[in-house]
GROMACS .gro file of C-alpha atoms in nm:
model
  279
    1UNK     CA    1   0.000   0.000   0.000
    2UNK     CA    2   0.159   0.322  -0.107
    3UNK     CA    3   0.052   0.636   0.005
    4UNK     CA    4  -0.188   0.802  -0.330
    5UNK     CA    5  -0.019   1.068  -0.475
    6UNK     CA    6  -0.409   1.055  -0.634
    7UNK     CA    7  -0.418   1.060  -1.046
    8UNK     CA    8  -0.578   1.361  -0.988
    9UNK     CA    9  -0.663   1.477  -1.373
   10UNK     CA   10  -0.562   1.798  -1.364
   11UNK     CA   11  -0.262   1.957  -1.625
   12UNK     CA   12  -0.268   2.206  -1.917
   13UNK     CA   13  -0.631   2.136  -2.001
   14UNK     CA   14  -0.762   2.169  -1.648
   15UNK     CA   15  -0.639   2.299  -1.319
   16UNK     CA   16  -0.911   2.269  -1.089
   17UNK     CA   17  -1.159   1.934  -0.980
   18UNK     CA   18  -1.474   1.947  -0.791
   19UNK     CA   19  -1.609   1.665  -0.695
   20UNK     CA   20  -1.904   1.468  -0.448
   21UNK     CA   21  -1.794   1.193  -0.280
   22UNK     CA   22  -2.047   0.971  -0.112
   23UNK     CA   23  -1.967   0.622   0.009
   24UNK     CA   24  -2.019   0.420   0.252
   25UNK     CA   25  -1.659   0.470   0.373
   26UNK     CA   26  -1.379   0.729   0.320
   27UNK     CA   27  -1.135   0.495   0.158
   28UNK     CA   28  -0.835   0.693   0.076
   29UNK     CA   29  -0.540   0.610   0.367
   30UNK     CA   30  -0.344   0.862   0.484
   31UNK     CA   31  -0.209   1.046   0.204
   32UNK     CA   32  -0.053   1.325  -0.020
   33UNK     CA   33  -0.079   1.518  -0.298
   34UNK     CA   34   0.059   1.823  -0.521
   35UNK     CA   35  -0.267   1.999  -0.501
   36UNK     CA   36  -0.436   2.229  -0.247
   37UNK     CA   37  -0.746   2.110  -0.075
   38UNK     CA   38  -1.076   2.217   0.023
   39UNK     CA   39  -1.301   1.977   0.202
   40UNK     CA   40  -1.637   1.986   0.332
   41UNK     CA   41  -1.779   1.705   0.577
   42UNK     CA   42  -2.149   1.696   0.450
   43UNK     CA   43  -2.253   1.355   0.657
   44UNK     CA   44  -1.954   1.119   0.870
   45UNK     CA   45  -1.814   1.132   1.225
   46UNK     CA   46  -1.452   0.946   1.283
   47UNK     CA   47  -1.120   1.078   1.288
   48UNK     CA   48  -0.917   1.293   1.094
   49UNK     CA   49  -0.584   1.312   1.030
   50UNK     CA   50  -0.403   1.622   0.917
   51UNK     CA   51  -0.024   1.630   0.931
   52UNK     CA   52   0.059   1.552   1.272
   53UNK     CA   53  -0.280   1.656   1.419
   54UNK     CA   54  -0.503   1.365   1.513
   55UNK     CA   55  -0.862   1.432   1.626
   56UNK     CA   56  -1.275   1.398   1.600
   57UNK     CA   57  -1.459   1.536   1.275
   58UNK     CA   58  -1.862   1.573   1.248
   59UNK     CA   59  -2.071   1.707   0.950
   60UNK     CA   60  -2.014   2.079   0.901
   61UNK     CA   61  -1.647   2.087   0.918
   62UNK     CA   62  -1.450   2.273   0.656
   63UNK     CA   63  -1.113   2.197   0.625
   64UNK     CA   64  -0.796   2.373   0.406
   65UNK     CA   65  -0.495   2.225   0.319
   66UNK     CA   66  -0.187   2.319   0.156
   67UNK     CA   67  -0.006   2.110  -0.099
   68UNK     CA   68   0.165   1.772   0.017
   69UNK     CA   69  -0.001   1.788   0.338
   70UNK     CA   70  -0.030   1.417   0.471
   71UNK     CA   71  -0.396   1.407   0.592
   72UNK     CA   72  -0.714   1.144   0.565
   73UNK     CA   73  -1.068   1.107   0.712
   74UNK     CA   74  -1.164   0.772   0.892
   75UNK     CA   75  -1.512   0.768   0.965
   76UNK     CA   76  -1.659   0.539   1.202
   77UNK     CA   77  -1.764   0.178   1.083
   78UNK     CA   78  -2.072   0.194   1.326
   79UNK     CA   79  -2.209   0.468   1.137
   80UNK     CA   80  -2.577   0.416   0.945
   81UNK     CA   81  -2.546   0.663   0.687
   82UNK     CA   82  -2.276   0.730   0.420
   83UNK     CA   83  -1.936   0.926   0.436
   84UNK     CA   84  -1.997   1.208   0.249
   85UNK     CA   85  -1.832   1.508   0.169
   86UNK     CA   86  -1.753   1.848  -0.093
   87UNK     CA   87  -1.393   1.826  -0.230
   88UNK     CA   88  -1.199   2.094  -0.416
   89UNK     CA   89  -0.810   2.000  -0.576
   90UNK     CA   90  -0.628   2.263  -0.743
   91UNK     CA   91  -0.257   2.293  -0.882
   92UNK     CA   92  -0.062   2.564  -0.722
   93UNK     CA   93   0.035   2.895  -0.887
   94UNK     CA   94  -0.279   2.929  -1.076
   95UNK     CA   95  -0.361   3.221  -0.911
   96UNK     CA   96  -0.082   3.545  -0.998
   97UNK     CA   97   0.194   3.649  -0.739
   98UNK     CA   98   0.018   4.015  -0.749
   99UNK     CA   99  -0.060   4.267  -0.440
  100UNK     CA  100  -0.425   4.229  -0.458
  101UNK     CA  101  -0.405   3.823  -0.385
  102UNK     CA  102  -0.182   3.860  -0.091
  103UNK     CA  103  -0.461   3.802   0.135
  104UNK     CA  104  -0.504   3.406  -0.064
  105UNK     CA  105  -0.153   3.370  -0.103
  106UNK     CA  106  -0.056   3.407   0.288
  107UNK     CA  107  -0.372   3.190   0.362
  108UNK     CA  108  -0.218   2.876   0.143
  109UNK     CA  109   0.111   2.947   0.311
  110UNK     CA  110  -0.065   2.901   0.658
  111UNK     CA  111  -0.274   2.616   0.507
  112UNK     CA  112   0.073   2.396   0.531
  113UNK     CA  113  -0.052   2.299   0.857
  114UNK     CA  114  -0.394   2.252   0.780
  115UNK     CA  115  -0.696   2.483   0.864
  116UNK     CA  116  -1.031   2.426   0.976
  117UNK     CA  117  -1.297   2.717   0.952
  118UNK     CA  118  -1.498   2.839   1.227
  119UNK     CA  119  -1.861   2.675   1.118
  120UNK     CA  120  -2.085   2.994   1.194
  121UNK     CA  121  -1.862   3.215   0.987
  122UNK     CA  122  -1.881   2.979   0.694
  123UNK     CA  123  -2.198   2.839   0.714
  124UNK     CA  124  -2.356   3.065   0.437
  125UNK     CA  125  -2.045   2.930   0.165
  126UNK     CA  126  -2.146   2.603   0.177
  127UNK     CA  127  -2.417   2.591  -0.075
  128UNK     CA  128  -2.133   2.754  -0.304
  129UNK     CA  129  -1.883   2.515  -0.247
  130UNK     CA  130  -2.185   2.250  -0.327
  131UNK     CA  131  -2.238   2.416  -0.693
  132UNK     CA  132  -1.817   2.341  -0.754
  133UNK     CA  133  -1.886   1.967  -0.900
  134UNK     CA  134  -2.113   2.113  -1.120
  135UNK     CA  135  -1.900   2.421  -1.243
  136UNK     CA  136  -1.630   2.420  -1.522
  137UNK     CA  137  -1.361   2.667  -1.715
  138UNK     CA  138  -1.389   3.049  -1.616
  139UNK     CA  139  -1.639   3.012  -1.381
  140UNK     CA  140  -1.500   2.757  -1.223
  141UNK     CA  141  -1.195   2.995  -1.178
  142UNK     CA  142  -1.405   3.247  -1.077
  143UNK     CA  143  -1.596   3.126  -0.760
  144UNK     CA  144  -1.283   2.945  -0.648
  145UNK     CA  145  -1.103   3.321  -0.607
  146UNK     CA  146  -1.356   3.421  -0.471
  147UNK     CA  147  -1.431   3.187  -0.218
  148UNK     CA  148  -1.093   3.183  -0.130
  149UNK     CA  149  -1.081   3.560  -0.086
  150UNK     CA  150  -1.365   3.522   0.155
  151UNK     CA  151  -1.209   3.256   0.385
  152UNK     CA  152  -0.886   3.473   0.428
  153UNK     CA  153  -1.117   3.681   0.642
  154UNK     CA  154  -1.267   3.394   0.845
  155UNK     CA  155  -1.150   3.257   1.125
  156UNK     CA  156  -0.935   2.927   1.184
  157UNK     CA  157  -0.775   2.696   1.380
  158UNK     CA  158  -0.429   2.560   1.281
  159UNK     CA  159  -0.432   2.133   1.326
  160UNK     CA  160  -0.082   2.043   1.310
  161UNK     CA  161   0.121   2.169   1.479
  162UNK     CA  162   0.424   2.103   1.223
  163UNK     CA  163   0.402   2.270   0.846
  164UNK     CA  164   0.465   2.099   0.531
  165UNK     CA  165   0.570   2.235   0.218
  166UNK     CA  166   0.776   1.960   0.073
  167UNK     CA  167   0.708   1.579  -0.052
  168UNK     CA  168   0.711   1.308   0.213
  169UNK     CA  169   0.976   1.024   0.086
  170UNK     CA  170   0.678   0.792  -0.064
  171UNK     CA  171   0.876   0.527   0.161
  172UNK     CA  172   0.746   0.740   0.450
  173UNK     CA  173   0.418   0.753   0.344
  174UNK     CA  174   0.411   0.401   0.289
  175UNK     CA  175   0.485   0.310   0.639
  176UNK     CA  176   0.258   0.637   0.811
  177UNK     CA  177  -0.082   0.478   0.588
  178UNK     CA  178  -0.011   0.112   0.730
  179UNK     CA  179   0.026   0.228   1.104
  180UNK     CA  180  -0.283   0.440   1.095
  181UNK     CA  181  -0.469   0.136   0.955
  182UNK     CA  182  -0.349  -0.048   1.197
  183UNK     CA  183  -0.422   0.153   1.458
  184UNK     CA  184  -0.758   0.176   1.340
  185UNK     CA  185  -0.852  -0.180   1.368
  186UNK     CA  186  -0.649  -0.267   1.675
  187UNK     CA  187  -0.712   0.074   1.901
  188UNK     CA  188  -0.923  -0.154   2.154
  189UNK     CA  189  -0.701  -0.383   2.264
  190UNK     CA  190  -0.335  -0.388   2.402
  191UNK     CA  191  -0.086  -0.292   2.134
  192UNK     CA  192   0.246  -0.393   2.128
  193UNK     CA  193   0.570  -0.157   1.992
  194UNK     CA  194   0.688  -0.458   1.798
  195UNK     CA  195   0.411  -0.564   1.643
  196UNK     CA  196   0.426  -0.210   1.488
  197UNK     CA  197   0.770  -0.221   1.432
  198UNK     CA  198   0.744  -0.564   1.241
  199UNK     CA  199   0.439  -0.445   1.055
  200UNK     CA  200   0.685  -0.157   0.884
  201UNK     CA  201   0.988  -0.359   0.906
  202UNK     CA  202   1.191  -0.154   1.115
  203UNK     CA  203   1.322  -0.240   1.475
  204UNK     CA  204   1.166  -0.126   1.782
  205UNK     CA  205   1.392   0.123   1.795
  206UNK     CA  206   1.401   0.279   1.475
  207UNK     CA  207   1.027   0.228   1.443
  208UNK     CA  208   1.053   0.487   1.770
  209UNK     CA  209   1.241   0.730   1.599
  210UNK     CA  210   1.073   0.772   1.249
  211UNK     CA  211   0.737   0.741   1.432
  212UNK     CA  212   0.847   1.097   1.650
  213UNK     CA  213   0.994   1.244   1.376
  214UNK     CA  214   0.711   1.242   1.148
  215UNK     CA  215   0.423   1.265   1.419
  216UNK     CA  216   0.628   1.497   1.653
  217UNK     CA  217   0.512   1.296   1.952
  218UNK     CA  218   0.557   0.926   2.073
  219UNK     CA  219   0.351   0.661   1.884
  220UNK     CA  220   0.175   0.535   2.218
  221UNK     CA  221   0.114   0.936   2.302
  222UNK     CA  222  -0.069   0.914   1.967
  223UNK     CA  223  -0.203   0.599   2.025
  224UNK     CA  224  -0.385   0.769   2.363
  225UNK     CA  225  -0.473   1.089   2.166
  226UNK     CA  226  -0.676   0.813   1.917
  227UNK     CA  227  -0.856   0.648   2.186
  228UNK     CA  228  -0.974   0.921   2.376
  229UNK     CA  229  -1.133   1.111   2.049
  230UNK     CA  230  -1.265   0.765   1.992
  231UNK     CA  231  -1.438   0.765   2.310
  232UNK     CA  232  -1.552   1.126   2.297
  233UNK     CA  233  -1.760   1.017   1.981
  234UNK     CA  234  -1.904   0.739   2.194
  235UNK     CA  235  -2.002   0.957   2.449
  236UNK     CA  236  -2.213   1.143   2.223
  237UNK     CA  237  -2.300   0.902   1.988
  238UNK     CA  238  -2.436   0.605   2.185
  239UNK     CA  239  -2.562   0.582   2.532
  240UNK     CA  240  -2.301   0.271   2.666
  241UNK     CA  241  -2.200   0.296   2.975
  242UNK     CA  242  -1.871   0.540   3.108
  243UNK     CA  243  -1.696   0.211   3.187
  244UNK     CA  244  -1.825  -0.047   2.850
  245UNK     CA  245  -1.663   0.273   2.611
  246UNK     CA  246  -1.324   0.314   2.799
  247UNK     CA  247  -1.280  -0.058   2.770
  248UNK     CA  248  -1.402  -0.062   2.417
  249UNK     CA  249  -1.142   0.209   2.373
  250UNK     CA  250  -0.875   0.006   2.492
  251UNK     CA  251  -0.842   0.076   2.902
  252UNK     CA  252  -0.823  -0.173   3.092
  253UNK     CA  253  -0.780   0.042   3.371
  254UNK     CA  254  -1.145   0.341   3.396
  255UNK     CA  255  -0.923   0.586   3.657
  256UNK     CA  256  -0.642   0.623   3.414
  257UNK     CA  257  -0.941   0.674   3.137
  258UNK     CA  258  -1.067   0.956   3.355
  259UNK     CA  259  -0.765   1.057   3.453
  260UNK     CA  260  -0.652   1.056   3.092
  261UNK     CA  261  -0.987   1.250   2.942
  262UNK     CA  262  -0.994   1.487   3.145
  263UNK     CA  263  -0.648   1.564   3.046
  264UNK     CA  264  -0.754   1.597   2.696
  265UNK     CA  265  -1.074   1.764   2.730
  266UNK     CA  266  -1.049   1.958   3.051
  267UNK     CA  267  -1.366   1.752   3.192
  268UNK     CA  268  -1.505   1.438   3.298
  269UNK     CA  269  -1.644   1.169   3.064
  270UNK     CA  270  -1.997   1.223   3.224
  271UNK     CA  271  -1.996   1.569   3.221
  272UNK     CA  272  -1.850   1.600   2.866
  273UNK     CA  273  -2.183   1.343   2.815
  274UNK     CA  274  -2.422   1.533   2.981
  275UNK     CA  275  -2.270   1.881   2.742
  276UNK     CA  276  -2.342   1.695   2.460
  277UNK     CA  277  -2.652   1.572   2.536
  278UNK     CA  278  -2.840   1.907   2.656
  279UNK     CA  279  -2.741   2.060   2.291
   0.00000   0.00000   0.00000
């Protein structure tokens, strides 16, 4: 499995895609590409990655990122209805190095570390970004400039907390996409640092090392970061018990879960419940 550099069909004749995607799972692993990115979460709640960042994502999000930005969604096999989402690619420099863009140009520079739009300032763009599979040529061209001219005056969050501007070694890549499947289908139970190492064929060591540098944390800090988003969807999402989602998430121990989410979210699991549930 090698990370998808996606044959995205863009070139002389074309320089921007818009495109629907609606499936029962997001299916591209984690991933780059030579294009900027503009995605919108219509339907799906799971994880995202962006970069270095790991954390939830829920319908409504809107998400920028720069070229060769290692990101992916991972949506939640529980979930009834489809992964969809709005997606716009684009090749870089289509858009002139001239005073009046600075505004778009210094928001792609920020973009390196991926940036996700506050949802009330946004919320009226999103039946624009809906027209953009439908749209070709100058128009096309058009409402992308412009759209992008209005989100340099929104606000955002950085994710990551590194920036990238360069290509990933695809050997890199490689080894990232298989760890964060594997992390995906093994978060509830104990994992072991060799069976990761093994799984990229690297030793424990090593595995340690070019797991830090490109996440900028430990893998098993990572690994605790994953569960505890996981079980902040369950909280919300299903009514299990405190104790049936920690050990679902991989605790075999509820203090440390507590001890754990509250160090993540600043509040109990039941409160963080109870939040949630009086929205």
């Amino acid at each position: 499995m090698k990370p998808i550099l996606e044959p995205i069909p863009l070139g002389n004749q074309k320089s921007i895609l818009g495109f629907c995607f609606d499936k029962k799972d997001f299916e591209t692993p984690w991933h780059f590409h030579p294009q900027h990115e503009l995605t919108y979460i219509e339907e799906s709640v799971g994880t995202k990655f962006i970069g270095d960042y790991v954390g939830g994502y829920q319908p409504g999000e809107l998400v920028l990122l720069r070229s060769n930005l290692p990101h992916c969604w991972k949506n939640n096999t529980s979930q009834s209805s489809n992964s969809k989402s709005y997606v716009v690619q684009w090749n870089l420099g289509i858009f002139p190095e001239v005073p009046e863009l600075d505004s778009i140009h210094q928001l792609l520079k920020t973009a390196s570390r991926g940036l996700i739009f506050d949802k009330e300032q946004v919320r009226h763009f999103i039946p624009l970004i809906k027209t953009f599979p439908d749209l070709s040529g100058q128009e096309l061209y058009i409402q992308l400039l412009g759209l992008l001219s209005a989100l340099s005056k929104a606000s955002y969050t950085p994710l990551s907390a590194a920036s990238f501007t360069d290509d990933i070694p695809s050997e890199y890549g490689t080894r990232m996409a298989k760890i964060h499947d594997f992390v995906g289908e093994n978060f509830g139970r104990k994992i072991y640092l060799k069976e990761l190492a093994d799984l990229v064929n690297l030793s424990e060591q090593s595995f340690s090392r070019f797991f830090t540098k490109m996440m900028g944390r430990p893998f098993f800090t990572f690994l605790n970061e994953y569960r505890i988003n996981h079980a902040a969807r369950m909280l919300v999402d299903t009514e299990e018990p405190i104790a049936q989602i920690a050990y679902a998430c991989g605790y075999d121990s509820l203090p440390f879960f507590h001890k754990k989410f509250n160090e993540s979210y600043q509040i109990s699991p039941a409160k963080y419940r109870k939040r949630y549930f009086k929205k």
